[in-house]
Amino acid sequence: MKNIIIVIALTFFCYADEKYNDEFTQDFDSEFTNNNGEIFDPLSGYNRLMTNFNDKVFINVLNPLAKGYANVVPQTARIGIDNFFDNIMFPIRLINNLLQLKFQNSAEETGRFIINTIWGLAGFMDVAKSELGWEAHKEDFGQTLGFYGIGDGFHVVLPLLGPSNLRDIVGLGADSYVSVLSTTGSSDLNYKIPNTQLEEIGIKTYNVVNTTSLKQGQYESLKKDALDLYPFLRDIYTQTRKKQIEE
């Protein structure tokens, strides 16, 4: 639990065997999903408060910081930096594609990483996409659990990270063990970039600010269509994750 809490904070400041036990899966789904298909949301009171908190942090802190950063750093450089971070997150995508038996995607992910690292100037240029048309196959452990039939569990809004659920929180903790941007995991994993949690906070903070600077206005455009922000974001997240798992 400590590691999961650390990962949640750091991200802002910033196998399954093919035969799962069907009875367990059905029991899990029946416990956490209503019969009429509605999202199981026993923490709705807390979730509303956390949604409001996250909204204020984004509007009053992260968004102004990203706008100021965008005024200083050219867009071309920011796109290159975003490509670099996307490239070094290759281990998470590779492992989860393999766990989901998506071998073609795994091969393309490996090819993308090699090509972009060598010919794309350490990943600052996405040569694999621009020259070969190889798109990234983004998979995480939450999707892997869903792929094998594990239900969402109850909905949770994480501090600063936003909408999630019980399954995806477990996935977040698992992915942190292989992420190059996390200090979580075995010390034998020498590809980890940060040596301390303070370095991890700094790197992830910069990544979040850079990514946000490339998506200015998107959240505001989404938000203006919401009559009630919390269930609006909750339902969007749930449907998006469902689609990602089904693909």
PDB file of C-alpha atoms in Angstrom:
ATOM      1  CA  MET A   1       0.000   0.000   0.000  1.00  0.00           C
ATOM      2  CA  LYS A   2       2.890   2.340   0.788  1.00  0.00           C
ATOM      3  CA  ASN A   3       4.296   1.855  -2.703  1.00  0.00           C
ATOM      4  CA  ILE A   4       0.937   2.571  -4.313  1.00  0.00           C
ATOM      5  CA  ILE A   5       0.535   5.791  -2.327  1.00  0.00           C
ATOM      6  CA  ILE A   6       4.048   6.875  -3.308  1.00  0.00           C
ATOM      7  CA  VAL A   7       3.360   6.145  -6.978  1.00  0.00           C
ATOM      8  CA  ILE A   8       0.142   8.181  -6.862  1.00  0.00           C
ATOM      9  CA  ALA A   9       1.955  11.210  -5.459  1.00  0.00           C
ATOM     10  CA  LEU A  10       4.954  10.864  -7.726  1.00  0.00           C
ATOM     11  CA  THR A  11       2.943  10.595 -10.908  1.00  0.00           C
ATOM     12  CA  PHE A  12       1.489  14.088 -10.471  1.00  0.00           C
ATOM     13  CA  PHE A  13       4.695  15.708  -9.335  1.00  0.00           C
ATOM     14  CA  CYS A  14       5.661  14.751 -11.936  1.00  0.00           C
ATOM     15  CA  TYR A  15       0.441 -14.246 -15.538  1.00  0.00           C
ATOM     16  CA  ALA A  16      -1.905 -14.269 -15.690  1.00  0.00           C
ATOM     17  CA  ASP A  17      -2.527 -17.735 -17.071  1.00  0.00           C
ATOM     18  CA  GLU A  18      -4.938 -17.837 -20.024  1.00  0.00           C
ATOM     19  CA  LYS A  19      -7.320 -19.929 -17.892  1.00  0.00           C
ATOM     20  CA  TYR A  20      -8.536 -17.797 -14.987  1.00  0.00           C
ATOM     21  CA  ASN A  21     -10.921 -19.281 -12.478  1.00  0.00           C
ATOM     22  CA  ASP A  22     -14.346 -18.388 -13.918  1.00  0.00           C
ATOM     23  CA  GLU A  23     -16.086 -18.734 -10.582  1.00  0.00           C
ATOM     24  CA  PHE A  24     -13.745 -16.210  -8.953  1.00  0.00           C
ATOM     25  CA  THR A  25     -14.241 -13.755 -11.802  1.00  0.00           C
ATOM     26  CA  GLN A  26     -18.022 -14.034 -11.625  1.00  0.00           C
ATOM     27  CA  ASP A  27     -17.996 -13.564  -7.837  1.00  0.00           C
ATOM     28  CA  PHE A  28     -15.780 -10.488  -8.180  1.00  0.00           C
ATOM     29  CA  ASP A  29     -17.991  -8.923 -10.835  1.00  0.00           C
ATOM     30  CA  SER A  30     -21.211  -9.661  -8.959  1.00  0.00           C
ATOM     31  CA  GLU A  31     -19.818  -8.098  -5.798  1.00  0.00           C
ATOM     32  CA  PHE A  32     -18.657  -4.872  -7.406  1.00  0.00           C
ATOM     33  CA  THR A  33     -21.086  -4.347 -10.284  1.00  0.00           C
ATOM     34  CA  ASN A  34     -24.806  -3.675 -10.023  1.00  0.00           C
ATOM     35  CA  ASN A  35     -27.126  -6.003 -11.940  1.00  0.00           C
ATOM     36  CA  ASN A  36     -28.366  -3.130 -14.061  1.00  0.00           C
ATOM     37  CA  GLY A  37     -24.836  -2.339 -15.243  1.00  0.00           C
ATOM     38  CA  GLU A  38     -24.445   0.861 -13.252  1.00  0.00           C
ATOM     39  CA  ILE A  39     -21.032   1.743 -11.871  1.00  0.00           C
ATOM     40  CA  PHE A  40     -20.540   0.578  -8.291  1.00  0.00           C
ATOM     41  CA  ASP A  41     -19.700   3.788  -6.446  1.00  0.00           C
ATOM     42  CA  PRO A  42     -19.817   3.420  -2.640  1.00  0.00           C
ATOM     43  CA  LEU A  43     -17.260   6.235  -2.275  1.00  0.00           C
ATOM     44  CA  SER A  44     -19.304   8.789  -4.196  1.00  0.00           C
ATOM     45  CA  GLY A  45     -19.141  11.378  -1.396  1.00  0.00           C
ATOM     46  CA  TYR A  46     -15.355  11.225  -1.185  1.00  0.00           C
ATOM     47  CA  ASN A  47     -15.059  10.991  -4.968  1.00  0.00           C
ATOM     48  CA  ARG A  48     -17.015  14.210  -5.454  1.00  0.00           C
ATOM     49  CA  LEU A  49     -14.820  16.073  -2.995  1.00  0.00           C
ATOM     50  CA  MET A  50     -11.639  14.738  -4.611  1.00  0.00           C
ATOM     51  CA  THR A  51     -12.917  15.624  -8.094  1.00  0.00           C
ATOM     52  CA  ASN A  52     -13.462  19.217  -6.978  1.00  0.00           C
ATOM     53  CA  PHE A  53     -10.007  19.278  -5.390  1.00  0.00           C
ATOM     54  CA  ASN A  54      -8.331  17.910  -8.522  1.00  0.00           C
ATOM     55  CA  ASP A  55     -10.229  20.391 -10.669  1.00  0.00           C
ATOM     56  CA  LYS A  56      -9.011  23.341  -8.605  1.00  0.00           C
ATOM     57  CA  VAL A  57      -5.414  22.082  -8.627  1.00  0.00           C
ATOM     58  CA  PHE A  58      -5.494  21.717 -12.398  1.00  0.00           C
ATOM     59  CA  ILE A  59      -7.108  25.098 -13.068  1.00  0.00           C
ATOM     60  CA  ASN A  60      -5.123  27.098 -10.512  1.00  0.00           C
ATOM     61  CA  VAL A  61      -1.749  25.336 -10.411  1.00  0.00           C
ATOM     62  CA  LEU A  62      -0.934  22.870 -13.180  1.00  0.00           C
ATOM     63  CA  ASN A  63      -2.551  24.689 -16.093  1.00  0.00           C
ATOM     64  CA  PRO A  64      -0.933  28.096 -15.404  1.00  0.00           C
ATOM     65  CA  LEU A  65       2.419  26.353 -14.878  1.00  0.00           C
ATOM     66  CA  ALA A  66       2.080  24.516 -18.193  1.00  0.00           C
ATOM     67  CA  LYS A  67       1.104  27.710 -20.016  1.00  0.00           C
ATOM     68  CA  GLY A  68       4.137  29.542 -18.650  1.00  0.00           C
ATOM     69  CA  TYR A  69       6.350  26.632 -19.644  1.00  0.00           C
ATOM     70  CA  ALA A  70       4.879  26.627 -23.157  1.00  0.00           C
ATOM     71  CA  ASN A  71       5.720  30.309 -23.527  1.00  0.00           C
ATOM     72  CA  VAL A  72       9.377  29.551 -22.871  1.00  0.00           C
ATOM     73  CA  VAL A  73       9.931  26.195 -24.580  1.00  0.00           C
ATOM     74  CA  PRO A  74       9.111  25.887 -28.316  1.00  0.00           C
ATOM     75  CA  GLN A  75       6.451  23.393 -29.313  1.00  0.00           C
ATOM     76  CA  THR A  76       8.891  21.349 -31.409  1.00  0.00           C
ATOM     77  CA  ALA A  77      11.095  20.824 -28.366  1.00  0.00           C
ATOM     78  CA  ARG A  78       8.119  19.920 -26.181  1.00  0.00           C
ATOM     79  CA  ILE A  79       6.908  17.343 -28.702  1.00  0.00           C
ATOM     80  CA  GLY A  80      10.400  15.848 -28.823  1.00  0.00           C
ATOM     81  CA  ILE A  81      10.500  15.627 -25.025  1.00  0.00           C
ATOM     82  CA  ASP A  82       7.078  13.972 -25.010  1.00  0.00           C
ATOM     83  CA  ASN A  83       8.338  11.450 -27.582  1.00  0.00           C
ATOM     84  CA  PHE A  84      11.372  10.739 -25.404  1.00  0.00           C
ATOM     85  CA  PHE A  85       9.282   9.966 -22.323  1.00  0.00           C
ATOM     86  CA  ASP A  86       6.927   7.843 -24.401  1.00  0.00           C
ATOM     87  CA  ASN A  87       9.887   5.874 -25.773  1.00  0.00           C
ATOM     88  CA  ILE A  88      11.407   5.058 -22.389  1.00  0.00           C
ATOM     89  CA  MET A  89       8.040   3.754 -21.121  1.00  0.00           C
ATOM     90  CA  PHE A  90       8.466   0.883 -23.596  1.00  0.00           C
ATOM     91  CA  PRO A  91       8.929  -1.839 -20.892  1.00  0.00           C
ATOM     92  CA  ILE A  92       5.392  -1.359 -19.558  1.00  0.00           C
ATOM     93  CA  ARG A  93       3.842  -1.568 -23.018  1.00  0.00           C
ATOM     94  CA  LEU A  94       5.949  -4.575 -24.027  1.00  0.00           C
ATOM     95  CA  ILE A  95       5.255  -6.636 -20.904  1.00  0.00           C
ATOM     96  CA  ASN A  96       1.525  -5.988 -20.934  1.00  0.00           C
ATOM     97  CA  ASN A  97       1.195  -6.733 -24.641  1.00  0.00           C
ATOM     98  CA  LEU A  98       2.998 -10.030 -24.018  1.00  0.00           C
ATOM     99  CA  LEU A  99       0.782 -10.840 -21.045  1.00  0.00           C
ATOM    100  CA  GLN A 100      -2.259 -10.267 -23.256  1.00  0.00           C
ATOM    101  CA  LEU A 101      -0.779 -12.574 -25.921  1.00  0.00           C
ATOM    102  CA  LYS A 102      -0.604  -9.709 -28.415  1.00  0.00           C
ATOM    103  CA  PHE A 103       2.607 -10.911 -29.995  1.00  0.00           C
ATOM    104  CA  GLN A 104       2.366  -8.791 -33.160  1.00  0.00           C
ATOM    105  CA  ASN A 105       1.962  -5.674 -31.034  1.00  0.00           C
ATOM    106  CA  SER A 106       4.883  -6.771 -28.853  1.00  0.00           C
ATOM    107  CA  ALA A 107       7.090  -7.176 -31.910  1.00  0.00           C
ATOM    108  CA  GLU A 108       6.121  -3.728 -33.193  1.00  0.00           C
ATOM    109  CA  GLU A 109       6.761  -2.201 -29.765  1.00  0.00           C
ATOM    110  CA  THR A 110      10.236  -3.738 -29.735  1.00  0.00           C
ATOM    111  CA  GLY A 111      10.891  -2.488 -33.254  1.00  0.00           C
ATOM    112  CA  ARG A 112       9.629   0.988 -32.360  1.00  0.00           C
ATOM    113  CA  PHE A 113      11.932   1.185 -29.366  1.00  0.00           C
ATOM    114  CA  ILE A 114      15.026   0.069 -31.314  1.00  0.00           C
ATOM    115  CA  ILE A 115      14.360   2.321 -34.304  1.00  0.00           C
ATOM    116  CA  ASN A 116      13.419   5.410 -32.299  1.00  0.00           C
ATOM    117  CA  THR A 117      16.305   4.971 -29.874  1.00  0.00           C
ATOM    118  CA  ILE A 118      18.943   4.563 -32.597  1.00  0.00           C
ATOM    119  CA  TRP A 119      17.626   6.603 -35.516  1.00  0.00           C
ATOM    120  CA  GLY A 120      15.225   8.830 -33.609  1.00  0.00           C
ATOM    121  CA  LEU A 121      17.898  10.489 -31.462  1.00  0.00           C
ATOM    122  CA  ALA A 122      17.179   8.535 -28.262  1.00  0.00           C
ATOM    123  CA  GLY A 123      13.460   8.712 -28.928  1.00  0.00           C
ATOM    124  CA  PHE A 124      13.076  12.463 -29.383  1.00  0.00           C
ATOM    125  CA  MET A 125      11.844  11.701 -32.892  1.00  0.00           C
ATOM    126  CA  ASP A 126       9.153   9.093 -33.563  1.00  0.00           C
ATOM    127  CA  VAL A 127      10.736   7.739 -36.743  1.00  0.00           C
ATOM    128  CA  ALA A 128       8.922   4.423 -36.457  1.00  0.00           C
ATOM    129  CA  LYS A 129       5.590   6.210 -36.776  1.00  0.00           C
ATOM    130  CA  SER A 130       6.503   8.841 -39.323  1.00  0.00           C
ATOM    131  CA  GLU A 131       8.458   6.534 -41.647  1.00  0.00           C
ATOM    132  CA  LEU A 132       6.959   3.079 -41.050  1.00  0.00           C
ATOM    133  CA  GLY A 133       3.505   3.897 -39.709  1.00  0.00           C
ATOM    134  CA  TRP A 134       4.080   1.885 -36.523  1.00  0.00           C
ATOM    135  CA  GLU A 135       1.805   3.272 -33.831  1.00  0.00           C
ATOM    136  CA  ALA A 136       2.443   2.683 -30.134  1.00  0.00           C
ATOM    137  CA  HIS A 137       0.328  -0.095 -28.605  1.00  0.00           C
ATOM    138  CA  LYS A 138      -0.392   1.350 -25.189  1.00  0.00           C
ATOM    139  CA  GLU A 139      -1.250  -1.327 -22.650  1.00  0.00           C
ATOM    140  CA  ASP A 140      -0.968  -1.280 -18.859  1.00  0.00           C
ATOM    141  CA  PHE A 141      -1.486  -3.875 -16.149  1.00  0.00           C
ATOM    142  CA  GLY A 142      -4.971  -2.601 -15.374  1.00  0.00           C
ATOM    143  CA  GLN A 143      -5.895  -3.434 -18.975  1.00  0.00           C
ATOM    144  CA  THR A 144      -4.178  -6.800 -18.628  1.00  0.00           C
ATOM    145  CA  LEU A 145      -6.282  -7.649 -15.585  1.00  0.00           C
ATOM    146  CA  GLY A 146      -9.391  -6.576 -17.492  1.00  0.00           C
ATOM    147  CA  PHE A 147      -8.311  -8.674 -20.470  1.00  0.00           C
ATOM    148  CA  TYR A 148      -8.405 -11.753 -18.238  1.00  0.00           C
ATOM    149  CA  GLY A 149     -11.828 -10.932 -16.887  1.00  0.00           C
ATOM    150  CA  ILE A 150     -11.105  -9.067 -13.673  1.00  0.00           C
ATOM    151  CA  GLY A 151     -13.864  -6.533 -13.035  1.00  0.00           C
ATOM    152  CA  ASP A 152     -13.431  -2.831 -12.379  1.00  0.00           C
ATOM    153  CA  GLY A 153     -14.168  -2.955  -8.674  1.00  0.00           C
ATOM    154  CA  PHE A 154     -15.491   0.210  -7.080  1.00  0.00           C
ATOM    155  CA  HIS A 155     -14.776   3.610  -8.568  1.00  0.00           C
ATOM    156  CA  VAL A 156     -12.109   5.763  -6.902  1.00  0.00           C
ATOM    157  CA  VAL A 157     -10.945   9.285  -7.681  1.00  0.00           C
ATOM    158  CA  LEU A 158      -7.237   9.467  -6.867  1.00  0.00           C
ATOM    159  CA  PRO A 159      -5.653  12.639  -5.488  1.00  0.00           C
ATOM    160  CA  LEU A 160      -4.279  14.623  -8.435  1.00  0.00           C
ATOM    161  CA  LEU A 161      -4.528  11.656 -10.827  1.00  0.00           C
ATOM    162  CA  GLY A 162      -8.289  11.697 -11.221  1.00  0.00           C
ATOM    163  CA  PRO A 163     -10.739   8.864 -12.028  1.00  0.00           C
ATOM    164  CA  SER A 164      -9.672   5.272 -11.437  1.00  0.00           C
ATOM    165  CA  ASN A 165     -10.989   2.046  -9.954  1.00  0.00           C
ATOM    166  CA  LEU A 166      -9.821  -0.740  -7.695  1.00  0.00           C
ATOM    167  CA  ARG A 167      -8.468  -2.867 -10.540  1.00  0.00           C
ATOM    168  CA  ASP A 168      -6.545  -0.010 -12.127  1.00  0.00           C
ATOM    169  CA  ILE A 169      -5.021   1.025  -8.795  1.00  0.00           C
ATOM    170  CA  VAL A 170      -3.586  -2.485  -8.492  1.00  0.00           C
ATOM    171  CA  GLY A 171      -2.379  -2.146 -12.071  1.00  0.00           C
ATOM    172  CA  LEU A 172      -0.753   1.184 -11.294  1.00  0.00           C
ATOM    173  CA  GLY A 173       1.245  -0.389  -8.486  1.00  0.00           C
ATOM    174  CA  ALA A 174       2.309  -3.324 -10.672  1.00  0.00           C
ATOM    175  CA  ASP A 175       3.405  -1.093 -13.561  1.00  0.00           C
ATOM    176  CA  SER A 176       5.543   0.978 -11.207  1.00  0.00           C
ATOM    177  CA  TYR A 177       7.799  -2.048 -10.673  1.00  0.00           C
ATOM    178  CA  VAL A 178       8.881  -2.048 -14.327  1.00  0.00           C
ATOM    179  CA  SER A 179       8.620   1.672 -15.071  1.00  0.00           C
ATOM    180  CA  VAL A 180      11.959   3.317 -15.772  1.00  0.00           C
ATOM    181  CA  LEU A 181      10.677   6.449 -14.038  1.00  0.00           C
ATOM    182  CA  SER A 182       9.959   4.748 -10.722  1.00  0.00           C
ATOM    183  CA  THR A 183      12.255   3.801  -7.840  1.00  0.00           C
ATOM    184  CA  THR A 184       9.781   1.074  -6.894  1.00  0.00           C
ATOM    185  CA  GLY A 185      10.937  -2.488  -7.520  1.00  0.00           C
ATOM    186  CA  SER A 186      14.095  -4.513  -7.362  1.00  0.00           C
ATOM    187  CA  SER A 187      17.459  -2.769  -7.154  1.00  0.00           C
ATOM    188  CA  ASP A 188      18.662  -5.280  -9.766  1.00  0.00           C
ATOM    189  CA  LEU A 189      16.676  -3.399 -12.420  1.00  0.00           C
ATOM    190  CA  ASN A 190      19.560  -1.213 -13.552  1.00  0.00           C
ATOM    191  CA  TYR A 191      17.571   0.569 -16.263  1.00  0.00           C
ATOM    192  CA  LYS A 192      15.772   2.709 -13.676  1.00  0.00           C
ATOM    193  CA  ILE A 193      16.547   6.402 -14.233  1.00  0.00           C
ATOM    194  CA  PRO A 194      15.901   8.044 -10.829  1.00  0.00           C
ATOM    195  CA  ASN A 195      18.109   6.969  -7.942  1.00  0.00           C
ATOM    196  CA  THR A 196      15.999   8.560  -5.230  1.00  0.00           C
ATOM    197  CA  GLN A 197      12.340   9.371  -4.694  1.00  0.00           C
ATOM    198  CA  LEU A 198      13.188  13.071  -4.890  1.00  0.00           C
ATOM    199  CA  GLU A 199      14.636  12.569  -8.366  1.00  0.00           C
ATOM    200  CA  GLU A 200      11.550  10.577  -9.308  1.00  0.00           C
ATOM    201  CA  ILE A 201       9.306  13.421  -8.175  1.00  0.00           C
ATOM    202  CA  GLY A 202      11.291  15.925 -10.226  1.00  0.00           C
ATOM    203  CA  ILE A 203      11.314  13.836 -13.401  1.00  0.00           C
ATOM    204  CA  LYS A 204       7.627  12.981 -13.226  1.00  0.00           C
ATOM    205  CA  THR A 205       6.678  16.566 -12.416  1.00  0.00           C
ATOM    206  CA  TYR A 206       8.492  17.772 -15.498  1.00  0.00           C
ATOM    207  CA  ASN A 207       6.862  15.077 -17.640  1.00  0.00           C
ATOM    208  CA  VAL A 208       3.369  16.044 -16.443  1.00  0.00           C
ATOM    209  CA  VAL A 209       3.971  19.746 -17.050  1.00  0.00           C
ATOM    210  CA  ASN A 210       5.371  19.088 -20.530  1.00  0.00           C
ATOM    211  CA  THR A 211       2.472  16.796 -21.465  1.00  0.00           C
ATOM    212  CA  THR A 212      -0.092  19.287 -20.148  1.00  0.00           C
ATOM    213  CA  SER A 213       1.498  22.065 -22.191  1.00  0.00           C
ATOM    214  CA  LEU A 214       0.728  20.089 -25.351  1.00  0.00           C
ATOM    215  CA  LYS A 215      -2.933  19.612 -24.418  1.00  0.00           C
ATOM    216  CA  GLN A 216      -3.937  23.127 -23.458  1.00  0.00           C
ATOM    217  CA  GLY A 217      -7.658  23.741 -23.628  1.00  0.00           C
ATOM    218  CA  GLN A 218      -8.670  20.078 -23.887  1.00  0.00           C
ATOM    219  CA  TYR A 219      -9.801  19.741 -20.279  1.00  0.00           C
ATOM    220  CA  GLU A 220     -11.697  23.017 -20.401  1.00  0.00           C
ATOM    221  CA  SER A 221     -13.492  21.950 -23.603  1.00  0.00           C
ATOM    222  CA  LEU A 222     -14.429  18.643 -22.002  1.00  0.00           C
ATOM    223  CA  LYS A 223     -15.526  20.248 -18.768  1.00  0.00           C
ATOM    224  CA  LYS A 224     -17.892  22.760 -20.367  1.00  0.00           C
ATOM    225  CA  ASP A 225     -20.179  19.933 -21.529  1.00  0.00           C
ATOM    226  CA  ALA A 226     -20.639  18.598 -17.991  1.00  0.00           C
ATOM    227  CA  LEU A 227     -23.789  19.391 -16.042  1.00  0.00           C
ATOM    228  CA  ASP A 228     -22.294  17.550 -13.066  1.00  0.00           C
ATOM    229  CA  LEU A 229     -18.510  17.210 -13.312  1.00  0.00           C
ATOM    230  CA  TYR A 230     -17.973  14.149 -11.125  1.00  0.00           C
ATOM    231  CA  PRO A 231     -20.329  11.612 -12.778  1.00  0.00           C
ATOM    232  CA  PHE A 232     -19.416  13.067 -16.172  1.00  0.00           C
ATOM    233  CA  LEU A 233     -15.704  12.303 -15.691  1.00  0.00           C
ATOM    234  CA  ARG A 234     -16.453   9.006 -13.965  1.00  0.00           C
ATOM    235  CA  ASP A 235     -18.550   7.727 -16.858  1.00  0.00           C
ATOM    236  CA  ILE A 236     -16.055   8.892 -19.477  1.00  0.00           C
ATOM    237  CA  TYR A 237     -13.246   7.098 -17.656  1.00  0.00           C
ATOM    238  CA  THR A 238     -15.239   3.897 -17.251  1.00  0.00           C
ATOM    239  CA  GLN A 239     -16.292   3.761 -20.901  1.00  0.00           C
ATOM    240  CA  THR A 240     -12.798   4.626 -22.120  1.00  0.00           C
ATOM    241  CA  ARG A 241     -11.190   1.869 -20.070  1.00  0.00           C
ATOM    242  CA  LYS A 242     -13.821  -0.606 -21.234  1.00  0.00           C
ATOM    243  CA  LYS A 243     -13.059   0.246 -24.865  1.00  0.00           C
ATOM    244  CA  GLN A 244      -9.299  -0.003 -24.294  1.00  0.00           C
ATOM    245  CA  ILE A 245      -9.658  -3.459 -22.752  1.00  0.00           C
ATOM    246  CA  GLU A 246     -11.888  -4.687 -25.573  1.00  0.00           C
ATOM    247  CA  GLU A 247      -9.484  -3.568 -28.306  1.00  0.00           C
TER     248      GLU A 247
END
